[in-house]
Amino acid sequence: MEEHLRFVVHRIKEKLWFRPLLFCIVSIGAALTAQLADRTRLHELVPDIKIESLSELLNIISASMLVIAIFTVGSMLSAFAAASNTATPRSFKLIINDDVSKNALSVFIGSFIFSIVALVALKNGYYGRAGLFTLFVFTLLFFTLVILTFLRWVERISKLGRMGHTIKLIESATIIAIKNRLLSPTLHGIAISAHNSDNDVINSNDTGYIQQINMSALQKIAKEANAIFSLHVIPGKFIAAQQPLLSYNCATSDVTIETKAILDAFTIGNTRYFESDPRFGIITLSEIASRALSPAVNDPGTAIQIINSHIKLFSMWNTINAAAKSDDVLYDRIAVPEIVVTDLFEDAFRPIARDGAANIEVMLRLQKAFHILSKSDHKNISLASYFHSSQAFDRAKIDMKLEADIALLKENCLL
């Protein structure tokens, strides 16, 4: 239940309306609680604030904040469209979750709500002398916050949706996903091994991507049934109806497994999420490279930048994997498959090798990447580097027309 609740809360926090809603609640609270100062002896210490001056300041905020909020939304939509058109539509999730833009929209809308509520209360004599002074202080704080937020947001909006910024966002999200997965390769379960039995299978009723697996719920079911569950899926995997989600083996034959409870432990949807799916981040980066290498765009520099990002990610994979301690097993009745490094290499480098086969600059940078990764201490990364180096050269031989380019590329291959 805790895992599923955390997943749901995270999805809600991603919504564009979530932070503005919280800030609106805070704004309304600030406007109304200023009156509490009238119940203290603060009125004996503070200066008298004219209602007209405070009303004028609140009118300025209310008149400008709604316009700025609309302008903010328009600028964000333009950035979203630019990121989808120049990079990949899969980057939309990260662009829309930009903290600076969300905070700016929240401050602007919240300040507008604050000014409206405060004006209504002010015109109806809600505040005394101390309340007016407190409201004046709150108004100055909101005004200062608006100015600082606007300055910070203007600097961010100049980057939002740009290719370099989008690549950085995807790379950062993928790094977090890789770190999380390497610290728990089997999602705190046990590793899949030959002795894991698959006598009985539970199939999916839905078609889509595995977004989240409630491991604690599955552990509880398995423990009650004295069974071992072997998962056939991990977050990010696409599954169709009637395909197996897990297989199980019970110690006793007279135990009934609650199929519905098991199905409810799997969240299946139409989209993938970066934080629990390292492959999704790598695939998204490769999509950007493929688009950059298309004849319509013809931007090999972006493809080379993506190759550099892949080098960073796989080098970090090797470093974290070597430094990571053994996974803490919290779910000893659930066997979970690990991510296969060769699959990650396919996701990362095959699209670039295919779409950039005729470009000598891209292919040379790709071979240099394989040289770097071939020296990895991770055996599978090293072996995959040799395999994909040969594959990339074979593709280039077909598409390249100049023998000198082919000869130069051959000199840099891991052959």
mmCIF file of C-alpha atoms in Angstrom, residues 55-410:
data_model
loop_
_atom_site.group_PDB
_atom_site.id
_atom_site.type_symbol
_atom_site.label_atom_id
_atom_site.label_comp_id
_atom_site.label_asym_id
_atom_site.label_seq_id
_atom_site.Cartn_x
_atom_site.Cartn_y
_atom_site.Cartn_z
ATOM 1 C CA SER A 55 -5.770 49.026 -1.544
ATOM 2 C CA GLU A 56 -3.788 50.651 -4.361
ATOM 3 C CA LEU A 57 -0.898 48.205 -3.911
ATOM 4 C CA LEU A 58 -3.243 45.223 -3.935
ATOM 5 C CA ASN A 59 -4.964 46.580 -7.062
ATOM 6 C CA ILE A 60 -1.611 46.749 -8.848
ATOM 7 C CA ILE A 61 -0.837 43.131 -7.936
ATOM 8 C CA SER A 62 -4.274 41.847 -8.939
ATOM 9 C CA ALA A 63 -4.200 43.718 -12.265
ATOM 10 C CA SER A 64 -0.735 42.496 -13.263
ATOM 11 C CA MET A 65 -0.475 38.982 -11.865
ATOM 12 C CA LEU A 66 -3.249 37.444 -13.957
ATOM 13 C CA VAL A 67 -1.695 38.856 -17.128
ATOM 14 C CA ILE A 68 1.747 37.561 -16.161
ATOM 15 C CA ALA A 69 0.306 34.143 -15.270
ATOM 16 C CA ILE A 70 -1.329 33.898 -18.711
ATOM 17 C CA PHE A 71 1.940 34.983 -20.314
ATOM 18 C CA THR A 72 3.764 32.318 -18.298
ATOM 19 C CA VAL A 73 1.432 29.571 -19.478
ATOM 20 C CA GLY A 74 1.825 30.715 -23.090
ATOM 21 C CA SER A 75 5.609 30.713 -22.824
ATOM 22 C CA MET A 76 5.585 27.252 -21.235
ATOM 23 C CA LEU A 77 3.363 25.880 -24.004
ATOM 24 C CA SER A 78 5.740 27.326 -26.611
ATOM 25 C CA ALA A 79 8.659 25.649 -24.846
ATOM 26 C CA PHE A 80 6.777 22.340 -24.702
ATOM 27 C CA ALA A 81 6.007 22.522 -28.414
ATOM 28 C CA ALA A 82 9.611 23.403 -29.237
ATOM 29 C CA ALA A 83 10.927 20.466 -27.220
ATOM 30 C CA SER A 84 8.496 18.058 -28.876
ATOM 31 C CA ASN A 85 9.277 19.311 -32.386
ATOM 32 C CA THR A 86 13.053 19.671 -32.147
ATOM 33 C CA ALA A 87 13.895 16.856 -29.719
ATOM 34 C CA THR A 88 11.277 14.157 -29.153
ATOM 35 C CA PRO A 89 7.704 14.080 -27.815
ATOM 36 C CA ARG A 90 8.928 11.769 -25.049
ATOM 37 C CA SER A 91 10.769 14.729 -23.501
ATOM 38 C CA PHE A 92 7.442 16.479 -22.812
ATOM 39 C CA LYS A 93 7.116 14.872 -19.367
ATOM 40 C CA LEU A 94 10.409 16.336 -18.193
ATOM 41 C CA ILE A 95 9.827 19.776 -19.693
ATOM 42 C CA ILE A 96 6.404 20.101 -18.094
ATOM 43 C CA ASN A 97 7.892 19.085 -14.724
ATOM 44 C CA ASP A 98 10.369 21.956 -14.746
ATOM 45 C CA ASP A 99 10.446 23.182 -11.146
ATOM 46 C CA VAL A 100 11.274 26.813 -11.911
ATOM 47 C CA SER A 101 8.350 27.194 -14.332
ATOM 48 C CA LYS A 102 5.949 25.446 -11.970
ATOM 49 C CA ASN A 103 7.069 27.636 -9.070
ATOM 50 C CA ALA A 104 6.728 30.770 -11.192
ATOM 51 C CA LEU A 105 3.205 29.886 -12.269
ATOM 52 C CA SER A 106 2.334 29.064 -8.652
ATOM 53 C CA VAL A 107 3.656 32.380 -7.338
ATOM 54 C CA PHE A 108 1.899 34.444 -10.001
ATOM 55 C CA ILE A 109 -1.486 32.749 -9.600
ATOM 56 C CA GLY A 110 -1.143 32.641 -5.803
ATOM 57 C CA SER A 111 -0.320 36.345 -5.646
ATOM 58 C CA PHE A 112 -3.370 37.128 -7.777
ATOM 59 C CA ILE A 113 -5.613 35.103 -5.459
ATOM 60 C CA PHE A 114 -4.018 36.741 -2.412
ATOM 61 C CA SER A 115 -4.659 40.237 -3.735
ATOM 62 C CA ILE A 116 -8.297 39.490 -4.621
ATOM 63 C CA VAL A 117 -9.096 37.906 -1.226
ATOM 64 C CA ALA A 118 -7.255 40.655 0.637
ATOM 65 C CA LEU A 119 -9.071 43.380 -1.310
ATOM 66 C CA VAL A 120 -12.489 41.911 -0.588
ATOM 67 C CA ALA A 121 -11.673 41.579 3.107
ATOM 68 C CA LEU A 122 -10.168 45.072 3.188
ATOM 69 C CA LYS A 123 -13.202 46.745 1.598
ATOM 70 C CA ASN A 124 -15.475 45.054 4.105
ATOM 71 C CA GLY A 125 -13.586 46.267 7.185
ATOM 72 C CA TYR A 126 -12.177 42.828 8.070
ATOM 73 C CA TYR A 127 -8.885 44.218 9.442
ATOM 74 C CA GLY A 128 -8.079 46.455 12.361
ATOM 75 C CA ARG A 129 -4.947 48.526 12.796
ATOM 76 C CA ALA A 130 -2.660 45.566 13.551
ATOM 77 C CA GLY A 131 -4.323 43.476 10.846
ATOM 78 C CA LEU A 132 -3.745 46.213 8.281
ATOM 79 C CA PHE A 133 -0.073 46.396 9.184
ATOM 80 C CA THR A 134 0.281 42.600 9.016
ATOM 81 C CA LEU A 135 -1.482 42.543 5.663
ATOM 82 C CA PHE A 136 0.851 45.296 4.448
ATOM 83 C CA VAL A 137 3.884 43.204 5.449
ATOM 84 C CA PHE A 138 2.431 40.129 3.723
ATOM 85 C CA THR A 139 1.773 42.206 0.594
ATOM 86 C CA LEU A 140 5.370 43.455 0.498
ATOM 87 C CA LEU A 141 6.621 39.880 0.934
ATOM 88 C CA PHE A 142 4.435 38.678 -1.925
ATOM 89 C CA PHE A 143 5.574 41.580 -4.078
ATOM 90 C CA THR A 144 9.232 40.778 -3.390
ATOM 91 C CA LEU A 145 8.635 37.091 -4.076
ATOM 92 C CA VAL A 146 6.980 37.929 -7.385
ATOM 93 C CA ILE A 147 9.918 40.074 -8.535
ATOM 94 C CA LEU A 148 12.550 37.486 -7.562
ATOM 95 C CA THR A 149 10.542 34.652 -9.119
ATOM 96 C CA PHE A 150 10.014 36.581 -12.341
ATOM 97 C CA LEU A 151 13.730 37.323 -12.698
ATOM 98 C CA ARG A 152 14.611 33.675 -12.130
ATOM 99 C CA TRP A 153 11.896 32.473 -14.473
ATOM 100 C CA VAL A 154 12.971 34.793 -17.311
ATOM 101 C CA GLU A 155 16.443 33.244 -17.142
ATOM 102 C CA ARG A 156 14.981 29.721 -17.214
ATOM 103 C CA ILE A 157 12.457 30.308 -20.004
ATOM 104 C CA SER A 158 15.345 31.309 -22.279
ATOM 105 C CA LYS A 159 16.609 27.711 -21.941
ATOM 106 C CA LEU A 160 13.379 25.777 -21.597
ATOM 107 C CA GLY A 161 12.698 23.743 -24.707
ATOM 108 C CA ARG A 162 16.173 24.288 -26.163
ATOM 109 C CA MET A 163 17.925 21.184 -27.431
ATOM 110 C CA GLY A 164 20.863 21.348 -25.022
ATOM 111 C CA HIS A 165 18.615 21.907 -22.022
ATOM 112 C CA THR A 166 16.283 19.088 -23.052
ATOM 113 C CA ILE A 167 19.175 16.636 -23.449
ATOM 114 C CA LYS A 168 20.476 17.633 -20.031
ATOM 115 C CA LEU A 169 17.064 17.044 -18.435
ATOM 116 C CA ILE A 170 16.736 13.585 -19.993
ATOM 117 C CA GLU A 171 20.304 12.699 -19.054
ATOM 118 C CA SER A 172 19.770 13.769 -15.445
ATOM 119 C CA ALA A 173 16.524 11.797 -15.184
ATOM 120 C CA THR A 174 18.234 8.719 -16.651
ATOM 121 C CA ILE A 175 21.124 9.024 -14.187
ATOM 122 C CA ILE A 176 18.656 9.019 -11.287
ATOM 123 C CA ALA A 177 16.862 5.977 -12.738
ATOM 124 C CA ILE A 178 20.138 4.086 -13.226
ATOM 125 C CA LYS A 179 21.301 4.871 -9.701
ATOM 126 C CA ASN A 180 18.012 3.715 -8.228
ATOM 127 C CA ARG A 181 18.012 0.503 -10.243
ATOM 128 C CA LEU A 182 21.656 -0.372 -9.545
ATOM 129 C CA LEU A 183 21.148 0.133 -5.828
ATOM 130 C CA SER A 184 18.286 -2.357 -6.120
ATOM 131 C CA PRO A 185 18.778 -4.465 -9.281
ATOM 132 C CA THR A 186 16.000 -6.855 -8.268
ATOM 133 C CA LEU A 187 13.716 -4.245 -6.679
ATOM 134 C CA HIS A 188 14.712 -5.609 -3.229
ATOM 135 C CA GLY A 189 13.565 -9.069 -4.238
ATOM 136 C CA ILE A 190 15.651 -12.174 -4.937
ATOM 137 C CA ALA A 191 17.411 -12.898 -8.207
ATOM 138 C CA ILE A 192 15.905 -15.089 -10.880
ATOM 139 C CA SER A 193 17.712 -18.430 -10.947
ATOM 140 C CA ALA A 194 17.341 -21.861 -12.468
ATOM 141 C CA HIS A 195 15.596 -23.284 -9.405
ATOM 142 C CA ASN A 196 12.774 -20.727 -9.571
ATOM 143 C CA SER A 197 9.762 -22.799 -10.586
ATOM 144 C CA ASP A 198 7.083 -21.614 -12.968
ATOM 145 C CA ASN A 199 4.441 -24.281 -12.498
ATOM 146 C CA ASP A 200 1.525 -21.841 -12.537
ATOM 147 C CA VAL A 201 1.211 -18.578 -14.452
ATOM 148 C CA ILE A 202 -0.916 -15.478 -13.955
ATOM 149 C CA ASN A 203 -1.560 -13.507 -17.136
ATOM 150 C CA SER A 204 -2.296 -9.830 -17.596
ATOM 151 C CA ASN A 205 -5.802 -8.594 -18.302
ATOM 152 C CA ASP A 206 -4.574 -5.279 -19.713
ATOM 153 C CA THR A 207 -2.275 -4.070 -22.471
ATOM 154 C CA GLY A 208 0.294 -1.351 -21.822
ATOM 155 C CA TYR A 209 3.521 -0.520 -20.044
ATOM 156 C CA ILE A 210 4.301 -1.746 -16.545
ATOM 157 C CA GLN A 211 4.478 1.518 -14.614
ATOM 158 C CA GLN A 212 4.792 0.222 -11.055
ATOM 159 C CA ILE A 213 4.893 -3.077 -9.188
ATOM 160 C CA ASN A 214 3.630 -3.144 -5.607
ATOM 161 C CA MET A 215 6.283 -5.460 -4.202
ATOM 162 C CA SER A 216 5.038 -5.309 -0.621
ATOM 163 C CA ALA A 217 1.544 -6.422 -1.692
ATOM 164 C CA LEU A 218 2.977 -9.332 -3.693
ATOM 165 C CA GLN A 219 5.206 -10.302 -0.763
ATOM 166 C CA LYS A 220 2.203 -10.408 1.545
ATOM 167 C CA ILE A 221 0.222 -12.597 -0.863
ATOM 168 C CA ALA A 222 3.171 -14.932 -1.419
ATOM 169 C CA LYS A 223 3.819 -15.236 2.298
ATOM 170 C CA GLU A 224 0.197 -16.061 3.080
ATOM 171 C CA ALA A 225 0.168 -18.717 0.352
ATOM 172 C CA ASN A 226 3.661 -20.000 1.238
ATOM 173 C CA ALA A 227 4.648 -19.467 -2.405
ATOM 174 C CA ILE A 228 7.529 -18.113 -4.471
ATOM 175 C CA PHE A 229 6.638 -15.620 -7.192
ATOM 176 C CA SER A 230 8.840 -15.208 -10.267
ATOM 177 C CA LEU A 231 8.156 -11.962 -12.120
ATOM 178 C CA HIS A 232 8.206 -11.964 -15.913
ATOM 179 C CA VAL A 233 8.077 -8.167 -16.121
ATOM 180 C CA ILE A 234 9.791 -5.116 -14.639
ATOM 181 C CA PRO A 235 8.803 -1.417 -14.794
ATOM 182 C CA GLY A 236 8.989 -0.174 -18.367
ATOM 183 C CA LYS A 237 8.197 -3.456 -20.084
ATOM 184 C CA PHE A 238 5.312 -3.522 -22.557
ATOM 185 C CA ILE A 239 2.855 -6.330 -21.983
ATOM 186 C CA ALA A 240 -0.250 -7.418 -23.851
ATOM 187 C CA ALA A 241 -3.367 -9.047 -22.506
ATOM 188 C CA GLN A 242 -2.963 -12.770 -21.791
ATOM 189 C CA GLN A 243 0.816 -12.464 -21.535
ATOM 190 C CA PRO A 244 2.355 -13.731 -18.270
ATOM 191 C CA LEU A 245 2.979 -11.275 -15.442
ATOM 192 C CA LEU A 246 4.412 -13.815 -13.038
ATOM 193 C CA SER A 247 4.667 -17.511 -12.353
ATOM 194 C CA TYR A 248 4.513 -19.106 -8.935
ATOM 195 C CA ASN A 249 5.052 -22.313 -7.055
ATOM 196 C CA CYS A 250 3.245 -23.086 -3.805
ATOM 197 C CA ALA A 251 4.695 -25.338 -1.131
ATOM 198 C CA THR A 252 1.270 -26.921 -0.659
ATOM 199 C CA SER A 253 -1.221 -27.801 -3.361
ATOM 200 C CA ASP A 254 -4.385 -26.878 -1.452
ATOM 201 C CA VAL A 255 -3.704 -23.134 -1.391
ATOM 202 C CA THR A 256 -5.763 -20.751 -3.532
ATOM 203 C CA ILE A 257 -3.940 -17.745 -4.957
ATOM 204 C CA GLU A 258 -5.949 -14.512 -5.134
ATOM 205 C CA THR A 259 -5.520 -13.657 -8.800
ATOM 206 C CA LYS A 260 -7.287 -10.299 -8.558
ATOM 207 C CA ALA A 261 -5.062 -9.149 -5.695
ATOM 208 C CA ILE A 262 -2.002 -10.034 -7.734
ATOM 209 C CA LEU A 263 -3.287 -8.196 -10.798
ATOM 210 C CA ASP A 264 -4.022 -5.134 -8.650
ATOM 211 C CA ALA A 265 -0.347 -5.068 -7.610
ATOM 212 C CA PHE A 266 0.656 -4.203 -11.188
ATOM 213 C CA THR A 267 -0.008 -0.683 -12.472
ATOM 214 C CA ILE A 268 -0.304 -0.772 -16.271
ATOM 215 C CA GLY A 269 -0.685 2.350 -18.381
ATOM 216 C CA ASN A 270 -0.104 3.873 -21.794
ATOM 217 C CA THR A 271 3.096 5.738 -20.926
ATOM 218 C CA ARG A 272 6.472 5.076 -19.349
ATOM 219 C CA TYR A 273 8.079 7.060 -16.536
ATOM 220 C CA PHE A 274 11.726 8.027 -16.359
ATOM 221 C CA GLU A 275 12.297 7.563 -12.631
ATOM 222 C CA SER A 276 11.694 3.796 -12.597
ATOM 223 C CA ASP A 277 12.763 2.906 -16.136
ATOM 224 C CA PRO A 278 16.425 3.461 -17.139
ATOM 225 C CA ARG A 279 15.814 2.094 -20.626
ATOM 226 C CA PHE A 280 13.214 4.780 -21.310
ATOM 227 C CA GLY A 281 15.737 7.565 -20.768
ATOM 228 C CA ILE A 282 18.302 5.900 -23.029
ATOM 229 C CA ILE A 283 15.680 5.280 -25.729
ATOM 230 C CA THR A 284 14.565 8.918 -25.555
ATOM 231 C CA LEU A 285 18.139 10.159 -26.000
ATOM 232 C CA SER A 286 18.592 7.887 -29.011
ATOM 233 C CA GLU A 287 15.347 9.199 -30.509
ATOM 234 C CA ILE A 288 16.808 12.706 -30.386
ATOM 235 C CA ALA A 289 19.924 11.475 -32.184
ATOM 236 C CA SER A 290 17.846 9.694 -34.842
ATOM 237 C CA ARG A 291 15.826 12.824 -35.507
ATOM 238 C CA ALA A 292 18.999 14.902 -35.694
ATOM 239 C CA LEU A 293 20.432 12.496 -38.278
ATOM 240 C CA SER A 294 17.332 12.554 -40.473
ATOM 241 C CA PRO A 295 17.742 14.277 -43.889
ATOM 242 C CA ALA A 296 15.186 16.911 -42.868
ATOM 243 C CA VAL A 297 17.261 18.037 -39.854
ATOM 244 C CA ASN A 298 20.830 16.970 -40.768
ATOM 245 C CA ASP A 299 22.390 17.867 -37.390
ATOM 246 C CA PRO A 300 25.256 15.428 -36.714
ATOM 247 C CA GLY A 301 26.495 17.604 -33.846
ATOM 248 C CA THR A 302 23.440 16.713 -31.761
ATOM 249 C CA ALA A 303 23.976 13.012 -32.498
ATOM 250 C CA ILE A 304 27.571 13.316 -31.313
ATOM 251 C CA GLN A 305 26.322 15.033 -28.145
ATOM 252 C CA ILE A 306 23.961 12.111 -27.531
ATOM 253 C CA ILE A 307 26.833 9.648 -27.986
ATOM 254 C CA ASN A 308 28.741 11.576 -25.317
ATOM 255 C CA SER A 309 25.723 11.283 -23.021
ATOM 256 C CA HIS A 310 25.613 7.524 -23.575
ATOM 257 C CA ILE A 311 29.300 7.257 -22.707
ATOM 258 C CA LYS A 312 28.613 9.106 -19.476
ATOM 259 C CA LEU A 313 25.642 6.905 -18.612
ATOM 260 C CA PHE A 314 27.383 3.578 -19.274
ATOM 261 C CA SER A 315 30.551 4.730 -17.502
ATOM 262 C CA MET A 316 28.419 5.672 -14.520
ATOM 263 C CA TRP A 317 26.647 2.290 -14.769
ATOM 264 C CA ASN A 318 30.028 0.601 -14.476
ATOM 265 C CA THR A 319 31.153 2.804 -11.567
ATOM 266 C CA ILE A 320 27.979 2.452 -9.504
ATOM 267 C CA ASN A 321 27.708 -1.259 -10.228
ATOM 268 C CA ALA A 322 31.255 -1.793 -8.933
ATOM 269 C CA ALA A 323 30.700 0.307 -5.814
ATOM 270 C CA ALA A 324 27.180 -0.899 -4.972
ATOM 271 C CA LYS A 325 26.787 -3.200 -2.018
ATOM 272 C CA SER A 326 24.735 -6.344 -2.220
ATOM 273 C CA ASP A 327 21.057 -5.598 -2.616
ATOM 274 C CA ASP A 328 19.070 -5.641 0.616
ATOM 275 C CA VAL A 329 16.453 -8.347 0.211
ATOM 276 C CA LEU A 330 13.143 -7.115 1.588
ATOM 277 C CA TYR A 331 10.942 -9.418 -0.469
ATOM 278 C CA ASP A 332 12.393 -12.897 -0.140
ATOM 279 C CA ARG A 333 9.438 -14.562 -1.893
ATOM 280 C CA ILE A 334 9.635 -12.557 -5.124
ATOM 281 C CA ALA A 335 12.223 -13.357 -7.804
ATOM 282 C CA VAL A 336 12.828 -10.389 -10.108
ATOM 283 C CA PRO A 337 14.739 -10.280 -13.428
ATOM 284 C CA GLU A 338 17.470 -7.678 -13.783
ATOM 285 C CA ILE A 339 17.975 -5.247 -16.646
ATOM 286 C CA VAL A 340 20.190 -6.769 -19.349
ATOM 287 C CA VAL A 341 23.119 -4.557 -20.386
ATOM 288 C CA THR A 342 23.002 -5.823 -23.962
ATOM 289 C CA ASP A 343 19.436 -4.518 -24.240
ATOM 290 C CA LEU A 344 20.618 -1.110 -23.070
ATOM 291 C CA PHE A 345 23.343 -1.105 -25.737
ATOM 292 C CA GLU A 346 20.769 -1.947 -28.388
ATOM 293 C CA ASP A 347 18.602 0.947 -27.206
ATOM 294 C CA ALA A 348 21.510 3.382 -27.083
ATOM 295 C CA PHE A 349 23.714 2.689 -30.085
ATOM 296 C CA ARG A 350 21.840 0.685 -32.731
ATOM 297 C CA PRO A 351 19.582 3.603 -33.839
ATOM 298 C CA ILE A 352 22.582 5.935 -34.116
ATOM 299 C CA ALA A 353 24.632 3.364 -36.036
ATOM 300 C CA ARG A 354 21.706 2.772 -38.390
ATOM 301 C CA ASP A 355 20.756 6.409 -39.056
ATOM 302 C CA GLY A 356 24.304 7.787 -39.038
ATOM 303 C CA ALA A 357 25.930 5.019 -41.062
ATOM 304 C CA ALA A 358 26.773 7.360 -43.944
ATOM 305 C CA ASN A 359 28.216 10.129 -41.743
ATOM 306 C CA ILE A 360 31.916 9.647 -41.074
ATOM 307 C CA GLU A 361 32.032 12.150 -38.183
ATOM 308 C CA VAL A 362 29.232 10.413 -36.301
ATOM 309 C CA MET A 363 30.579 6.934 -36.963
ATOM 310 C CA LEU A 364 34.089 7.873 -35.837
ATOM 311 C CA ARG A 365 32.693 9.306 -32.604
ATOM 312 C CA LEU A 366 30.657 6.140 -32.158
ATOM 313 C CA GLN A 367 33.737 3.943 -32.565
ATOM 314 C CA LYS A 368 35.651 6.093 -30.086
ATOM 315 C CA ALA A 369 32.765 5.591 -27.660
ATOM 316 C CA PHE A 370 33.086 1.821 -28.060
ATOM 317 C CA HIS A 371 36.840 2.078 -27.441
ATOM 318 C CA ILE A 372 36.179 3.893 -24.168
ATOM 319 C CA LEU A 373 33.475 1.498 -23.013
ATOM 320 C CA SER A 374 35.465 -1.595 -24.033
ATOM 321 C CA LYS A 375 37.876 -0.824 -21.191
ATOM 322 C CA SER A 376 35.037 -1.081 -18.676
ATOM 323 C CA ASP A 377 35.410 -3.420 -15.716
ATOM 324 C CA HIS A 378 31.849 -4.566 -16.371
ATOM 325 C CA LYS A 379 32.285 -7.661 -18.550
ATOM 326 C CA ASN A 380 28.961 -7.329 -20.355
ATOM 327 C CA ILE A 381 29.595 -3.661 -21.211
ATOM 328 C CA SER A 382 33.012 -4.551 -22.614
ATOM 329 C CA LEU A 383 31.690 -7.454 -24.696
ATOM 330 C CA ALA A 384 28.764 -5.386 -25.990
ATOM 331 C CA SER A 385 31.206 -2.666 -27.077
ATOM 332 C CA TYR A 386 33.110 -5.099 -29.303
ATOM 333 C CA PHE A 387 29.917 -6.503 -30.803
ATOM 334 C CA HIS A 388 28.365 -3.115 -31.593
ATOM 335 C CA SER A 389 31.645 -1.762 -32.934
ATOM 336 C CA SER A 390 31.636 -4.525 -35.529
ATOM 337 C CA GLN A 391 27.938 -4.015 -36.266
ATOM 338 C CA ALA A 392 28.365 -0.268 -36.738
ATOM 339 C CA PHE A 393 31.275 -0.791 -39.128
ATOM 340 C CA ASP A 394 29.269 -3.282 -41.179
ATOM 341 C CA ARG A 395 26.443 -0.743 -41.501
ATOM 342 C CA ALA A 396 28.890 1.995 -42.519
ATOM 343 C CA LYS A 397 30.459 -0.187 -45.238
ATOM 344 C CA ILE A 398 27.052 -0.459 -46.885
ATOM 345 C CA ASP A 399 26.189 3.263 -46.802
ATOM 346 C CA MET A 400 29.560 5.019 -47.128
ATOM 347 C CA LYS A 401 30.687 5.626 -50.702
ATOM 348 C CA LEU A 402 34.232 6.898 -50.191
ATOM 349 C CA GLU A 403 36.825 4.180 -49.678
ATOM 350 C CA ALA A 404 39.037 6.549 -47.696
ATOM 351 C CA ASP A 405 36.266 7.058 -45.116
ATOM 352 C CA ILE A 406 35.744 3.305 -44.823
ATOM 353 C CA ALA A 407 39.477 2.738 -44.370
ATOM 354 C CA LEU A 408 39.680 5.454 -41.706
ATOM 355 C CA LEU A 409 36.711 3.999 -39.879
ATOM 356 C CA LYS A 410 38.182 0.512 -39.998
#
